PDB file of C-alpha atoms and ligand atoms in Angstrom:
ATOM      1  CA  MET A 245      38.963 -23.433 -11.686  1.00 69.00           C
ATOM      2  CA  GLU A 246      38.490 -25.365 -15.340  1.00 83.00           C
ATOM      3  CA  ASN A 247      41.213 -24.490 -17.291  1.00 91.00           C
ATOM      4  CA  GLY A 248      42.101 -20.649 -17.099  1.00 97.00           C
ATOM      5  CA  ARG A 249      41.228 -19.240 -20.119  1.00 98.00           C
ATOM      6  CA  LEU A 250      39.990 -16.347 -18.240  1.00 98.00           C
ATOM      7  CA  GLN A 251      42.743 -16.064 -16.191  1.00 98.00           C
ATOM      8  CA  GLY A 252      43.469 -12.384 -15.166  1.00 97.00           C
ATOM      9  CA  LYS A 253      41.004 -11.283 -17.658  1.00 98.00           C
ATOM     10  CA  VAL A 254      37.524  -9.142 -16.068  1.00 98.00           C
ATOM     11  CA  ALA A 255      34.304  -9.266 -17.373  1.00 99.00           C
ATOM     12  CA  LEU A 256      31.163  -7.771 -17.292  1.00 99.00           C
ATOM     13  CA  ILE A 257      28.449  -9.728 -18.252  1.00 99.00           C
ATOM     14  CA  THR A 258      24.856  -7.966 -18.444  1.00 99.00           C
ATOM     15  CA  GLY A 259      21.650  -9.704 -17.992  1.00 98.00           C
ATOM     16  CA  GLY A 260      23.512 -12.134 -15.632  1.00 98.00           C
ATOM     17  CA  ALA A 261      20.860 -12.371 -12.782  1.00 98.00           C
ATOM     18  CA  GLY A 262      19.335 -15.657 -14.270  1.00 97.00           C
ATOM     19  CA  GLY A 263      19.464 -17.762 -17.777  1.00 98.00           C
ATOM     20  CA  GLN A 264      22.413 -17.884 -20.174  1.00 98.00           C
ATOM     21  CA  GLY A 265      24.073 -14.494 -18.059  1.00 98.00           C
ATOM     22  CA  ARG A 266      23.873 -16.792 -14.946  1.00 98.00           C
ATOM     23  CA  VAL A 267      25.738 -19.598 -16.194  1.00 98.00           C
ATOM     24  CA  GLU A 268      28.148 -17.789 -18.157  1.00 98.00           C
ATOM     25  CA  ALA A 269      29.305 -15.560 -14.963  1.00 98.00           C
ATOM     26  CA  GLU A 270      29.582 -19.357 -12.571  1.00 98.00           C
ATOM     27  CA  LEU A 271      31.641 -20.538 -16.155  1.00 98.00           C
ATOM     28  CA  PHE A 272      33.809 -17.482 -16.707  1.00 98.00           C
ATOM     29  CA  ALA A 273      34.639 -17.626 -12.815  1.00 98.00           C
ATOM     30  CA  ARG A 274      35.756 -20.929 -13.280  1.00 98.00           C
ATOM     31  CA  GLU A 275      38.045 -20.406 -15.658  1.00 98.00           C
ATOM     32  CA  GLY A 276      39.766 -17.834 -13.711  1.00 98.00           C
ATOM     33  CA  GLY A 277      37.892 -14.057 -14.721  1.00 98.00           C
ATOM     34  CA  ALA A 278      36.815 -11.751 -12.581  1.00 98.00           C
ATOM     35  CA  VAL A 279      32.811 -11.044 -13.071  1.00 98.00           C
ATOM     36  CA  LEU A 280      31.098  -7.841 -12.785  1.00 99.00           C
ATOM     37  CA  VAL A 281      27.393  -9.432 -12.800  1.00 99.00           C
ATOM     38  CA  THR A 282      24.508  -6.822 -13.863  1.00 99.00           C
ATOM     39  CA  ASP A 283      20.828  -6.797 -14.122  1.00 98.00           C
ATOM     40  CA  ILE A 284      17.345  -5.012 -12.856  1.00 98.00           C
ATOM     41  CA  ASP A 285      16.757  -8.722 -11.257  1.00 98.00           C
ATOM     42  CA  ALA A 286      19.021  -7.624  -8.070  1.00 98.00           C
ATOM     43  CA  ALA A 287      17.866 -10.662  -5.683  1.00 98.00           C
ATOM     44  CA  GLY A 288      18.843 -13.064  -8.682  1.00 98.00           C
ATOM     45  CA  GLY A 289      21.627 -11.283  -9.714  1.00 98.00           C
ATOM     46  CA  GLU A 290      23.190 -10.891  -5.865  1.00 98.00           C
ATOM     47  CA  ALA A 291      22.331 -14.717  -5.474  1.00 98.00           C
ATOM     48  CA  VAL A 292      24.108 -15.884  -8.772  1.00 98.00           C
ATOM     49  CA  CYS A 293      27.425 -13.811  -7.268  1.00 98.00           C
ATOM     50  CA  ALA A 294      27.038 -15.053  -3.561  1.00 98.00           C
ATOM     51  CA  ALA A 295      26.923 -18.890  -5.226  1.00 98.00           C
ATOM     52  CA  VAL A 296      30.033 -18.310  -7.593  1.00 98.00           C
ATOM     53  CA  ARG A 297      32.170 -16.224  -4.473  1.00 98.00           C
ATOM     54  CA  ALA A 298      31.115 -19.641  -2.917  1.00 98.00           C
ATOM     55  CA  ALA A 299      32.866 -21.911  -4.983  1.00 98.00           C
ATOM     56  CA  GLY A 300      36.169 -19.791  -4.435  1.00 98.00           C
ATOM     57  CA  GLY A 301      35.179 -17.563  -7.925  1.00 98.00           C
ATOM     58  CA  ARG A 302      35.518 -13.372  -8.118  1.00 98.00           C
ATOM     59  CA  ALA A 303      32.593 -11.557  -9.135  1.00 98.00           C
ATOM     60  CA  GLN A 304      30.110  -8.841  -7.656  1.00 98.00           C
ATOM     61  CA  PHE A 305      26.742  -7.611  -8.451  1.00 98.00           C
ATOM     62  CA  GLN A 306      25.847  -4.085  -9.778  1.00 98.00           C
ATOM     63  CA  ARG A 307      22.123  -3.532 -10.348  1.00 98.00           C
ATOM     64  CA  HIS A 308      21.677  -1.963 -13.703  1.00 98.00           C
ATOM     65  CA  ASP A 309      19.633  -1.193 -16.575  1.00 98.00           C
ATOM     66  CA  VAL A 310      20.997  -1.226 -19.839  1.00 98.00           C
ATOM     67  CA  CYS A 311      19.440   1.730 -21.029  1.00 98.00           C
ATOM     68  CA  ASP A 312      20.468   3.708 -18.993  1.00 98.00           C
ATOM     69  CA  PRO A 313      23.684   5.367 -19.923  1.00 98.00           C
ATOM     70  CA  ALA A 314      25.080   6.610 -16.014  1.00 98.00           C
ATOM     71  CA  GLY A 315      24.234   3.337 -14.670  1.00 98.00           C
ATOM     72  CA  TRP A 316      26.642   2.142 -17.375  1.00 98.00           C
ATOM     73  CA  GLN A 317      29.751   4.638 -16.687  1.00 98.00           C
ATOM     74  CA  ALA A 318      28.584   3.426 -12.939  1.00 98.00           C
ATOM     75  CA  CYS A 319      29.411  -0.175 -13.724  1.00 98.00           C
ATOM     76  CA  VAL A 320      32.563   0.401 -16.017  1.00 98.00           C
ATOM     77  CA  ALA A 321      33.681   2.442 -11.973  1.00 98.00           C
ATOM     78  CA  ALA A 322      32.871  -0.496 -10.280  1.00 98.00           C
ATOM     79  CA  ALA A 323      34.614  -2.873 -12.021  1.00 98.00           C
ATOM     80  CA  GLN A 324      37.921  -1.016 -12.309  1.00 98.00           C
ATOM     81  CA  ALA A 325      37.675  -0.460  -8.560  1.00 98.00           C
ATOM     82  CA  ALA A 326      36.705  -4.146  -7.473  1.00 98.00           C
ATOM     83  CA  PHE A 327      38.904  -5.760  -9.559  1.00 98.00           C
ATOM     84  CA  GLY A 328      41.440  -2.839 -11.388  1.00 98.00           C
ATOM     85  CA  GLY A 329      39.664  -2.793 -14.882  1.00 98.00           C
ATOM     86  CA  LEU A 330      37.684  -3.997 -18.074  1.00 98.00           C
ATOM     87  CA  ASP A 331      38.253  -6.882 -20.557  1.00 99.00           C
ATOM     88  CA  VAL A 332      35.245  -8.487 -21.477  1.00 99.00           C
ATOM     89  CA  LEU A 333      31.831  -7.361 -22.422  1.00 99.00           C
ATOM     90  CA  ILE A 334      29.539  -9.988 -22.815  1.00 99.00           C
ATOM     91  CA  ASN A 335      25.829  -7.795 -24.221  1.00 99.00           C
ATOM     92  CA  ASN A 336      23.655 -10.887 -23.144  1.00 98.00           C
ATOM     93  CA  ALA A 337      20.385  -8.798 -21.206  1.00 98.00           C
ATOM     94  CA  GLY A 338      17.668  -9.348 -23.324  1.00 98.00           C
ATOM     95  CA  THR A 339      13.786  -8.712 -23.436  1.00 98.00           C
ATOM     96  CA  ILE A 340      10.692 -10.213 -25.811  1.00 97.00           C
ATOM     97  CA  SER A 341       7.471  -8.463 -26.802  1.00 96.00           C
ATOM     98  CA  ARG A 342       5.193 -11.197 -28.636  1.00 95.00           C
ATOM     99  CA  HIS A 343       3.445  -9.158 -31.169  1.00 97.00           C
ATOM    100  CA  GLY A 344       3.737  -8.675 -34.899  1.00 98.00           C
ATOM    101  CA  ILE A 345       3.515  -5.572 -36.524  1.00 98.00           C
ATOM    102  CA  ALA A 346      -0.159  -5.550 -36.696  1.00 98.00           C
ATOM    103  CA  THR A 347      -1.228  -5.875 -33.003  1.00 98.00           C
ATOM    104  CA  ILE A 348       2.106  -4.439 -31.424  1.00 98.00           C
ATOM    105  CA  PRO A 349       1.727  -1.407 -29.025  1.00 98.00           C
ATOM    106  CA  LEU A 350       4.502   1.525 -29.885  1.00 98.00           C
ATOM    107  CA  ASP A 351       5.410   1.291 -26.579  1.00 98.00           C
ATOM    108  CA  SER A 352       6.339  -1.860 -26.404  1.00 98.00           C
ATOM    109  CA  TRP A 353       7.711  -1.818 -29.267  1.00 98.00           C
ATOM    110  CA  ASN A 354      10.249   1.081 -27.926  1.00 98.00           C
ATOM    111  CA  ARG A 355      10.882  -0.539 -25.095  1.00 98.00           C
ATOM    112  CA  THR A 356      11.823  -3.335 -26.702  1.00 98.00           C
ATOM    113  CA  LEU A 357      14.601  -1.688 -29.295  1.00 98.00           C
ATOM    114  CA  GLU A 358      15.994   0.160 -26.831  1.00 98.00           C
ATOM    115  CA  VAL A 359      16.659  -2.601 -24.263  1.00 98.00           C
ATOM    116  CA  ASN A 360      18.085  -5.078 -26.845  1.00 98.00           C
ATOM    117  CA  LEU A 361      19.867  -2.603 -29.272  1.00 99.00           C
ATOM    118  CA  THR A 362      20.174   0.709 -27.353  1.00 99.00           C
ATOM    119  CA  GLY A 363      21.236  -0.881 -24.476  1.00 99.00           C
ATOM    120  CA  VAL A 364      24.035  -2.685 -26.556  1.00 99.00           C
ATOM    121  CA  MET A 365      25.219   0.663 -28.760  1.00 99.00           C
ATOM    122  CA  LEU A 366      25.239   2.656 -25.025  1.00 99.00           C
ATOM    123  CA  GLY A 367      27.302  -1.371 -23.208  1.00 99.00           C
ATOM    124  CA  MET A 368      29.886  -0.946 -26.398  1.00 99.00           C
ATOM    125  CA  GLN A 369      30.077   3.142 -26.444  1.00 99.00           C
ATOM    126  CA  ILE A 370      30.786   3.218 -22.678  1.00 98.00           C
ATOM    127  CA  CYS A 371      32.894  -0.166 -21.898  1.00 99.00           C
ATOM    128  CA  ALA A 372      35.187   0.078 -25.249  1.00 99.00           C
ATOM    129  CA  PRO A 373      37.405   3.367 -23.981  1.00 98.00           C
ATOM    130  CA  ALA A 374      38.434   1.040 -20.670  1.00 98.00           C
ATOM    131  CA  MET A 375      38.854  -1.786 -22.337  1.00 98.00           C
ATOM    132  CA  ARG A 376      41.458  -0.105 -25.048  1.00 98.00           C
ATOM    133  CA  ALA A 377      43.334   1.209 -21.634  1.00 98.00           C
ATOM    134  CA  ARG A 378      43.773  -2.197 -20.777  1.00 97.00           C
ATOM    135  CA  GLY A 379      45.817  -2.670 -24.664  1.00 98.00           C
ATOM    136  CA  GLY A 380      42.430  -3.923 -25.956  1.00 98.00           C
ATOM    137  CA  GLY A 381      39.732  -7.112 -25.245  1.00 98.00           C
ATOM    138  CA  SER A 382      36.621  -9.235 -26.526  1.00 99.00           C
ATOM    139  CA  ILE A 383      32.698  -7.870 -27.209  1.00 99.00           C
ATOM    140  CA  VAL A 384      30.138 -10.488 -27.648  1.00 99.00           C
ATOM    141  CA  ASN A 385      26.960  -8.623 -28.348  1.00 99.00           C
ATOM    142  CA  VAL A 386      24.007 -11.855 -27.483  1.00 98.00           C
ATOM    143  CA  SER A 387      21.512 -11.787 -30.808  1.00 98.00           C
ATOM    144  CA  SER A 388      19.548 -14.489 -31.860  1.00 98.00           C
ATOM    145  CA  ILE A 389      18.618 -16.864 -34.736  1.00 98.00           C
ATOM    146  CA  ALA A 390      15.380 -14.322 -34.869  1.00 98.00           C
ATOM    147  CA  GLY A 391      18.397 -11.997 -36.229  1.00 98.00           C
ATOM    148  CA  MET A 392      18.860 -14.560 -39.239  1.00 98.00           C
ATOM    149  CA  GLY A 393      15.571 -14.686 -40.430  1.00 97.00           C
ATOM    150  CA  ALA A 394      11.970 -14.173 -39.776  1.00 96.00           C
ATOM    151  CA  HIS A 395      10.267 -14.542 -36.541  1.00 95.00           C
ATOM    152  CA  TYR A 396       7.136 -13.607 -35.481  1.00 94.00           C
ATOM    153  CA  ASP A 397       7.746 -11.132 -32.828  1.00 96.00           C
ATOM    154  CA  ALA A 398       8.104  -8.062 -34.764  1.00 98.00           C
ATOM    155  CA  ALA A 399      10.456  -6.137 -32.420  1.00 98.00           C
ATOM    156  CA  TYR A 400      12.348  -9.037 -31.204  1.00 98.00           C
ATOM    157  CA  CYS A 401      13.002  -9.654 -34.585  1.00 98.00           C
ATOM    158  CA  ALA A 402      14.294  -6.293 -35.462  1.00 98.00           C
ATOM    159  CA  SER A 403      16.436  -5.489 -32.651  1.00 98.00           C
ATOM    160  CA  LYS A 404      18.697  -9.045 -32.954  1.00 98.00           C
ATOM    161  CA  TRP A 405      18.968  -7.983 -36.767  1.00 98.00           C
ATOM    162  CA  ALA A 406      20.196  -4.808 -35.813  1.00 99.00           C
ATOM    163  CA  VAL A 407      22.688  -6.031 -33.469  1.00 99.00           C
ATOM    164  CA  ARG A 408      23.475  -8.061 -35.743  1.00 98.00           C
ATOM    165  CA  GLY A 409      24.537  -5.443 -38.320  1.00 98.00           C
ATOM    166  CA  LEU A 410      25.608  -2.818 -35.342  1.00 99.00           C
ATOM    167  CA  THR A 411      28.303  -5.930 -34.077  1.00 99.00           C
ATOM    168  CA  LYS A 412      29.839  -5.486 -37.800  1.00 98.00           C
ATOM    169  CA  THR A 413      30.371  -1.747 -37.249  1.00 98.00           C
ATOM    170  CA  ALA A 414      32.117  -2.234 -34.057  1.00 99.00           C
ATOM    171  CA  ALA A 415      34.257  -5.187 -35.121  1.00 99.00           C
ATOM    172  CA  ILE A 416      35.482  -2.163 -37.504  1.00 98.00           C
ATOM    173  CA  GLU A 417      35.389   1.116 -35.100  1.00 98.00           C
ATOM    174  CA  PHE A 418      37.433  -0.454 -32.607  1.00 98.00           C
ATOM    175  CA  VAL A 419      40.230  -2.532 -34.144  1.00 98.00           C
ATOM    176  CA  ASP A 420      42.217  -0.535 -34.144  1.00 98.00           C
ATOM    177  CA  TRP A 421      41.517  -0.212 -29.798  1.00 98.00           C
ATOM    178  CA  GLY A 422      42.464  -3.867 -29.794  1.00 98.00           C
ATOM    179  CA  ILE A 423      38.584  -4.841 -28.920  1.00 99.00           C
ATOM    180  CA  ARG A 424      37.466  -7.979 -31.157  1.00 99.00           C
ATOM    181  CA  VAL A 425      33.443  -7.774 -31.145  1.00 99.00           C
ATOM    182  CA  ASN A 426      31.514 -10.736 -32.059  1.00 99.00           C
ATOM    183  CA  SER A 427      27.505 -11.381 -32.257  1.00 99.00           C
ATOM    184  CA  ILE A 428      26.322 -15.492 -30.897  1.00 98.00           C
ATOM    185  CA  HIS A 429      22.972 -16.554 -32.661  1.00 98.00           C
ATOM    186  CA  PRO A 430      21.474 -18.430 -30.284  1.00 98.00           C
ATOM    187  CA  GLY A 431      18.041 -20.859 -31.029  1.00 97.00           C
ATOM    188  CA  GLN A 432      15.641 -22.052 -28.409  1.00 95.00           C
ATOM    189  CA  ILE A 433      17.819 -22.496 -25.180  1.00 97.00           C
ATOM    190  CA  VAL A 434      16.190 -24.308 -22.312  1.00 96.00           C
ATOM    191  CA  GLU A 435      16.562 -23.158 -18.576  1.00 95.00           C
ATOM    192  CA  THR A 436      15.828 -19.676 -19.646  1.00 95.00           C
ATOM    193  CA  SER A 437      12.663 -17.326 -18.554  1.00 94.00           C
ATOM    194  CA  PHE A 438      12.087 -16.897 -22.631  1.00 90.00           C
ATOM    195  CA  PHE A 439      11.899 -20.876 -23.122  1.00 90.00           C
ATOM    196  CA  ARG A 440       9.730 -21.040 -20.075  1.00 89.00           C
ATOM    197  CA  ASP A 441       7.504 -18.036 -21.012  1.00 88.00           C
ATOM    198  CA  GLY A 442       6.313 -19.389 -24.599  1.00 83.00           C
ATOM    199  CA  ALA A 443       2.718 -20.236 -25.797  1.00 82.00           C
ATOM    200  CA  PRO A 444       1.927 -23.561 -25.145  1.00 82.00           C
ATOM    201  CA  GLY A 445       3.387 -26.287 -27.912  1.00 88.00           C
ATOM    202  CA  HIS A 446       5.401 -23.397 -28.912  1.00 86.00           C
ATOM    203  CA  ALA A 447       8.742 -25.355 -27.484  1.00 89.00           C
ATOM    204  CA  GLU A 448       7.723 -28.997 -29.268  1.00 92.00           C
ATOM    205  CA  SER A 449       7.077 -27.377 -32.635  1.00 90.00           C
ATOM    206  CA  ALA A 450      10.542 -25.168 -32.225  1.00 89.00           C
ATOM    207  CA  ARG A 451      11.618 -28.972 -31.317  1.00 92.00           C
ATOM    208  CA  ARG A 452      11.059 -30.739 -34.129  1.00 92.00           C
ATOM    209  CA  ALA A 453      12.107 -28.246 -36.126  1.00 93.00           C
ATOM    210  CA  ILE A 454      15.401 -28.133 -35.678  1.00 96.00           C
ATOM    211  CA  PRO A 455      18.050 -30.789 -37.130  1.00 96.00           C
ATOM    212  CA  MET A 456      19.436 -32.084 -33.718  1.00 97.00           C
ATOM    213  CA  GLN A 457      15.787 -32.600 -32.494  1.00 95.00           C
ATOM    214  CA  ARG A 458      16.718 -30.404 -29.173  1.00 97.00           C
ATOM    215  CA  GLN A 459      16.925 -27.565 -27.482  1.00 97.00           C
ATOM    216  CA  GLY A 460      20.297 -25.955 -27.066  1.00 98.00           C
ATOM    217  CA  THR A 461      21.314 -25.490 -23.138  1.00 98.00           C
ATOM    218  CA  PRO A 462      22.791 -21.716 -21.425  1.00 98.00           C
ATOM    219  CA  LEU A 463      25.946 -23.778 -20.981  1.00 98.00           C
ATOM    220  CA  GLU A 464      26.323 -24.233 -24.290  1.00 98.00           C
ATOM    221  CA  CYS A 465      26.183 -20.606 -24.704  1.00 98.00           C
ATOM    222  CA  ALA A 466      28.678 -20.138 -22.366  1.00 98.00           C
ATOM    223  CA  TYR A 467      31.099 -22.009 -23.767  1.00 98.00           C
ATOM    224  CA  LEU A 468      30.898 -20.125 -27.084  1.00 98.00           C
ATOM    225  CA  ALA A 469      30.754 -16.905 -25.373  1.00 99.00           C
ATOM    226  CA  LEU A 470      34.191 -18.208 -23.146  1.00 98.00           C
ATOM    227  CA  PHE A 471      35.993 -18.922 -26.381  1.00 98.00           C
ATOM    228  CA  LEU A 472      35.153 -15.543 -28.196  1.00 99.00           C
ATOM    229  CA  ALA A 473      35.691 -13.659 -25.062  1.00 99.00           C
ATOM    230  CA  SER A 474      39.350 -15.714 -24.500  1.00 98.00           C
ATOM    231  CA  ASP A 475      42.358 -15.192 -26.829  1.00 98.00           C
ATOM    232  CA  GLU A 476      41.561 -18.562 -28.620  1.00 98.00           C
ATOM    233  CA  ALA A 477      39.950 -16.253 -30.684  1.00 98.00           C
ATOM    234  CA  SER A 478      42.379 -13.411 -31.376  1.00 98.00           C
ATOM    235  CA  PHE A 479      41.710 -13.760 -35.124  1.00 98.00           C
ATOM    236  CA  ILE A 480      37.811 -13.590 -35.024  1.00 99.00           C
ATOM    237  CA  THR A 481      35.934 -10.232 -35.163  1.00 99.00           C
ATOM    238  CA  GLY A 482      33.016  -8.916 -36.596  1.00 98.00           C
ATOM    239  CA  ALA A 483      31.843 -12.840 -37.197  1.00 98.00           C
ATOM    240  CA  GLU A 484      28.277 -14.017 -36.358  1.00 98.00           C
ATOM    241  CA  ILE A 485      27.746 -17.359 -34.882  1.00 98.00           C
ATOM    242  CA  ALA A 486      24.703 -19.805 -34.766  1.00 98.00           C
ATOM    243  CA  ILE A 487      24.307 -21.810 -31.877  1.00 98.00           C
ATOM    244  CA  ASP A 488      20.919 -23.633 -32.567  1.00 98.00           C
ATOM    245  CA  GLY A 489      21.712 -27.316 -33.741  1.00 98.00           C
ATOM    246  CA  GLY A 490      21.699 -26.629 -37.565  1.00 97.00           C
ATOM    247  CA  PHE A 491      18.355 -24.642 -37.570  1.00 97.00           C
ATOM    248  CA  THR A 492      19.933 -21.726 -39.778  1.00 97.00           C
ATOM    249  CA  ALA A 493      21.386 -24.264 -41.319  1.00 97.00           C
ATOM    250  CA  GLY A 494      18.864 -25.847 -43.007  1.00 93.00           C
ATOM    251  CA  ALA A 495      15.833 -26.565 -41.382  1.00 91.00           C
ATOM    252  CA  ALA A 496      13.656 -26.006 -44.095  1.00 91.00           C
ATOM    253  CA  ILE A 497      15.533 -28.427 -46.291  1.00 93.00           C
ATOM    254  CA  TRP A 498      15.451 -30.718 -43.611  1.00 93.00           C
ATOM    255  CA  MET A 499      12.024 -30.983 -42.833  1.00 92.00           C
ATOM    256  CA  ARG A 500      11.089 -31.151 -46.361  1.00 93.00           C
ATOM    257  CA  SER A 501      12.975 -34.379 -46.206  1.00 93.00           C
ATOM    258  CA  ARG A 502      11.351 -35.779 -43.388  1.00 92.00           C
ATOM    259  CA  MET A 503       8.031 -34.472 -44.946  1.00 92.00           C
ATOM    260  CA  ARG A 504       8.599 -36.586 -48.355  1.00 95.00           C
ATOM    261  CA  ASP A 505       9.874 -40.017 -46.623  1.00 94.00           C
ATOM    262  CA  GLU A 506       6.722 -39.239 -44.238  1.00 93.00           C
ATOM    263  CA  LEU A 507       4.361 -39.152 -47.657  1.00 94.00           C
ATOM    264  CA  ALA A 508       6.152 -41.944 -49.229  1.00 95.00           C
ATOM    265  CA  ALA A 509       5.158 -44.283 -46.021  1.00 95.00           C
ATOM    266  CA  ALA A 510       1.952 -42.735 -46.390  1.00 95.00           C
ATOM    267  CA  GLU A 511       1.720 -44.265 -49.886  1.00 95.00           C
ATOM    268  CA  ARG A 512       3.366 -47.142 -49.663  1.00 95.00           C
ATOM    269  CA  ALA A 513       0.694 -47.798 -46.653  1.00 95.00           C
ATOM    270  CA  GLY A 514      -2.064 -46.782 -49.063  1.00 93.00           C
ATOM    271  CA  ALA A 515      -0.919 -49.303 -51.551  1.00 94.00           C
ATOM    272  CA  ALA A 516      -0.475 -52.118 -49.653  1.00 94.00           C
ATOM    273  CA  ALA A 517      -3.891 -51.572 -47.722  1.00 93.00           C
ATOM    274  CA  GLY A 518      -5.824 -51.510 -51.400  1.00 84.00           C
TER     275      GLY A 518
HETATM  276  N1  NAD B 183      16.223 -18.105 -24.225  1.00 60.34           N
HETATM  277  C1  NAD B 183      16.187 -18.150 -25.891  1.00 60.34           C
HETATM  278  O1  NAD B 183      15.785 -19.120 -26.648  1.00 60.34           O
HETATM  279  C2  NAD B 183      17.262 -17.344 -26.168  1.00 60.34           C
HETATM  280  C3  NAD B 183      17.453 -17.562 -27.937  1.00 60.34           C
HETATM  281  C4  NAD B 183      18.254 -16.472 -28.770  1.00 60.34           C
HETATM  282  C5  NAD B 183      17.968 -15.219 -27.809  1.00 60.34           C
HETATM  283  N2  NAD B 183      18.472 -15.621 -26.730  1.00 60.34           N
HETATM  284  C6  NAD B 183      19.234 -14.101 -26.033  1.00 60.34           C
HETATM  285  O2  NAD B 183      19.604 -14.995 -24.906  1.00 60.34           O
HETATM  286  C7  NAD B 183      20.060 -13.240 -24.122  1.00 60.34           C
HETATM  287  C8  NAD B 183      19.807 -14.242 -22.919  1.00 60.34           C
HETATM  288  O3  NAD B 183      18.702 -14.556 -22.621  1.00 60.34           O
HETATM  289  P1  NAD B 183      18.453 -16.037 -21.848  1.00 60.34           P
HETATM  290  O4  NAD B 183      17.598 -16.712 -22.716  1.00 60.34           O
HETATM  291  O5  NAD B 183      18.864 -15.735 -20.648  1.00 60.34           O
HETATM  292  O6  NAD B 183      16.755 -15.385 -21.245  1.00 60.34           O
HETATM  293  P2  NAD B 183      16.254 -14.832 -19.051  1.00 60.34           P
HETATM  294  O7  NAD B 183      15.507 -13.693 -19.740  1.00 60.34           O
HETATM  295  O8  NAD B 183      16.912 -15.938 -18.703  1.00 60.34           O
HETATM  296  O9  NAD B 183      18.227 -13.753 -18.876  1.00 60.34           O
HETATM  297  C9  NAD B 183      17.776 -12.286 -19.385  1.00 60.34           C
HETATM  298  C10 NAD B 183      18.167 -11.838 -18.645  1.00 60.34           C
HETATM  299  O10 NAD B 183      18.051 -10.308 -18.481  1.00 60.34           O
HETATM  300  C11 NAD B 183      18.018  -9.099 -17.758  1.00 60.34           C
HETATM  301  N3  NAD B 183      17.415  -8.232 -18.345  1.00 60.34           N
HETATM  302  C12 NAD B 183      15.659  -7.558 -19.390  1.00 60.34           C
HETATM  303  N4  NAD B 183      15.899  -6.749 -19.420  1.00 60.34           N
HETATM  304  C13 NAD B 183      16.986  -6.036 -18.566  1.00 60.34           C
HETATM  305  C14 NAD B 183      17.635  -4.629 -19.029  1.00 60.34           C
HETATM  306  N5  NAD B 183      16.708  -3.795 -19.513  1.00 60.34           N
HETATM  307  N6  NAD B 183      18.816  -4.438 -18.222  1.00 60.34           N
HETATM  308  C15 NAD B 183      19.593  -5.055 -17.342  1.00 60.34           C
HETATM  309  N7  NAD B 183      19.104  -6.489 -17.877  1.00 60.34           N
HETATM  310  C16 NAD B 183      17.779  -7.125 -18.204  1.00 60.34           C
HETATM  311  C17 NAD B 183      16.470 -10.078 -17.194  1.00 60.34           C
HETATM  312  O11 NAD B 183      16.192  -9.752 -16.040  1.00 60.34           O
HETATM  313  C18 NAD B 183      17.320 -11.476 -17.258  1.00 60.34           C
HETATM  314  O12 NAD B 183      18.025 -11.923 -16.134  1.00 60.34           O
HETATM  315  C19 NAD B 183      18.838 -12.025 -24.629  1.00 60.34           C
HETATM  316  O13 NAD B 183      19.248 -11.422 -24.936  1.00 60.34           O
HETATM  317  C20 NAD B 183      17.803 -13.145 -25.761  1.00 60.34           C
HETATM  318  O14 NAD B 183      17.275 -12.036 -26.344  1.00 60.34           O
HETATM  319  C21 NAD B 183      17.584 -15.966 -25.829  1.00 60.34           C
END
């Protein structure tokens, strides 16, 4: 147990079989929360829950595709049966289709929007009444920096912008139910399938564009989700928080100043040479 920041709370984490969701499940359990881990990857999800339990935490796995409304009902029922209710929803599951507008097949477009956007909406729609029954709670929707600017992957970008807007709608709709709703916007995060499956050169070029000059870690994202899930964030709703090493704050101006320094150095070298 760390500091008991989720003591007495029950959290449902989608996409918890790997990447950020796995680390969130582990951290939330160490902070005293009970965790319902869901994913389409049953073997991975069961392994995460077994590891949490072996470390003394409380976790249960439920296989679930976030696009399935009946499955959402089953998840809420499972959280209530295993842990007595539901206080926190981390809408973390996500997928990506690596196409621009010119090439994306319609089924890839639809599937990406279905998982990344409709899945988030269904989660809020079906979990919020259960959270209301407990006097309120916290929902964290995992968007991306692709929800704050352009991105080469068209459907992914559209879905993550939509999650950002939907989060604000939810924050207002559920305020009277005592439910806070916020979005987080990771930049590039290591130890995830998104990171591993990137095109050659993608990770290094992305790293060079980040003012902090490094990628983020799942644990850094988990600590942000933990804060928003906990009562420490009791006055925060409808907010969007980038976790990106300064990328959205000003990667363009930061890269321009580096370019300026490189050009000045090249000019000095040229003048010295001749
Ligand atoms: N890794 C990054 O660089 C990065 C950056 C910005 C945002 N994100 C977002 O972070 C979230 C977590 O992704 P990650 O980085 O941990 O990647 P990840 O691929 O390692 O984890 C995503 C998990 O979601 C699960 N999943 C996929 N489709 C699902 C579905 N239909 N139903 C249920 N589960 C499903 C996968 O099985 C996987 O376990 C995603 O929403 C992603 O868009 C990731």
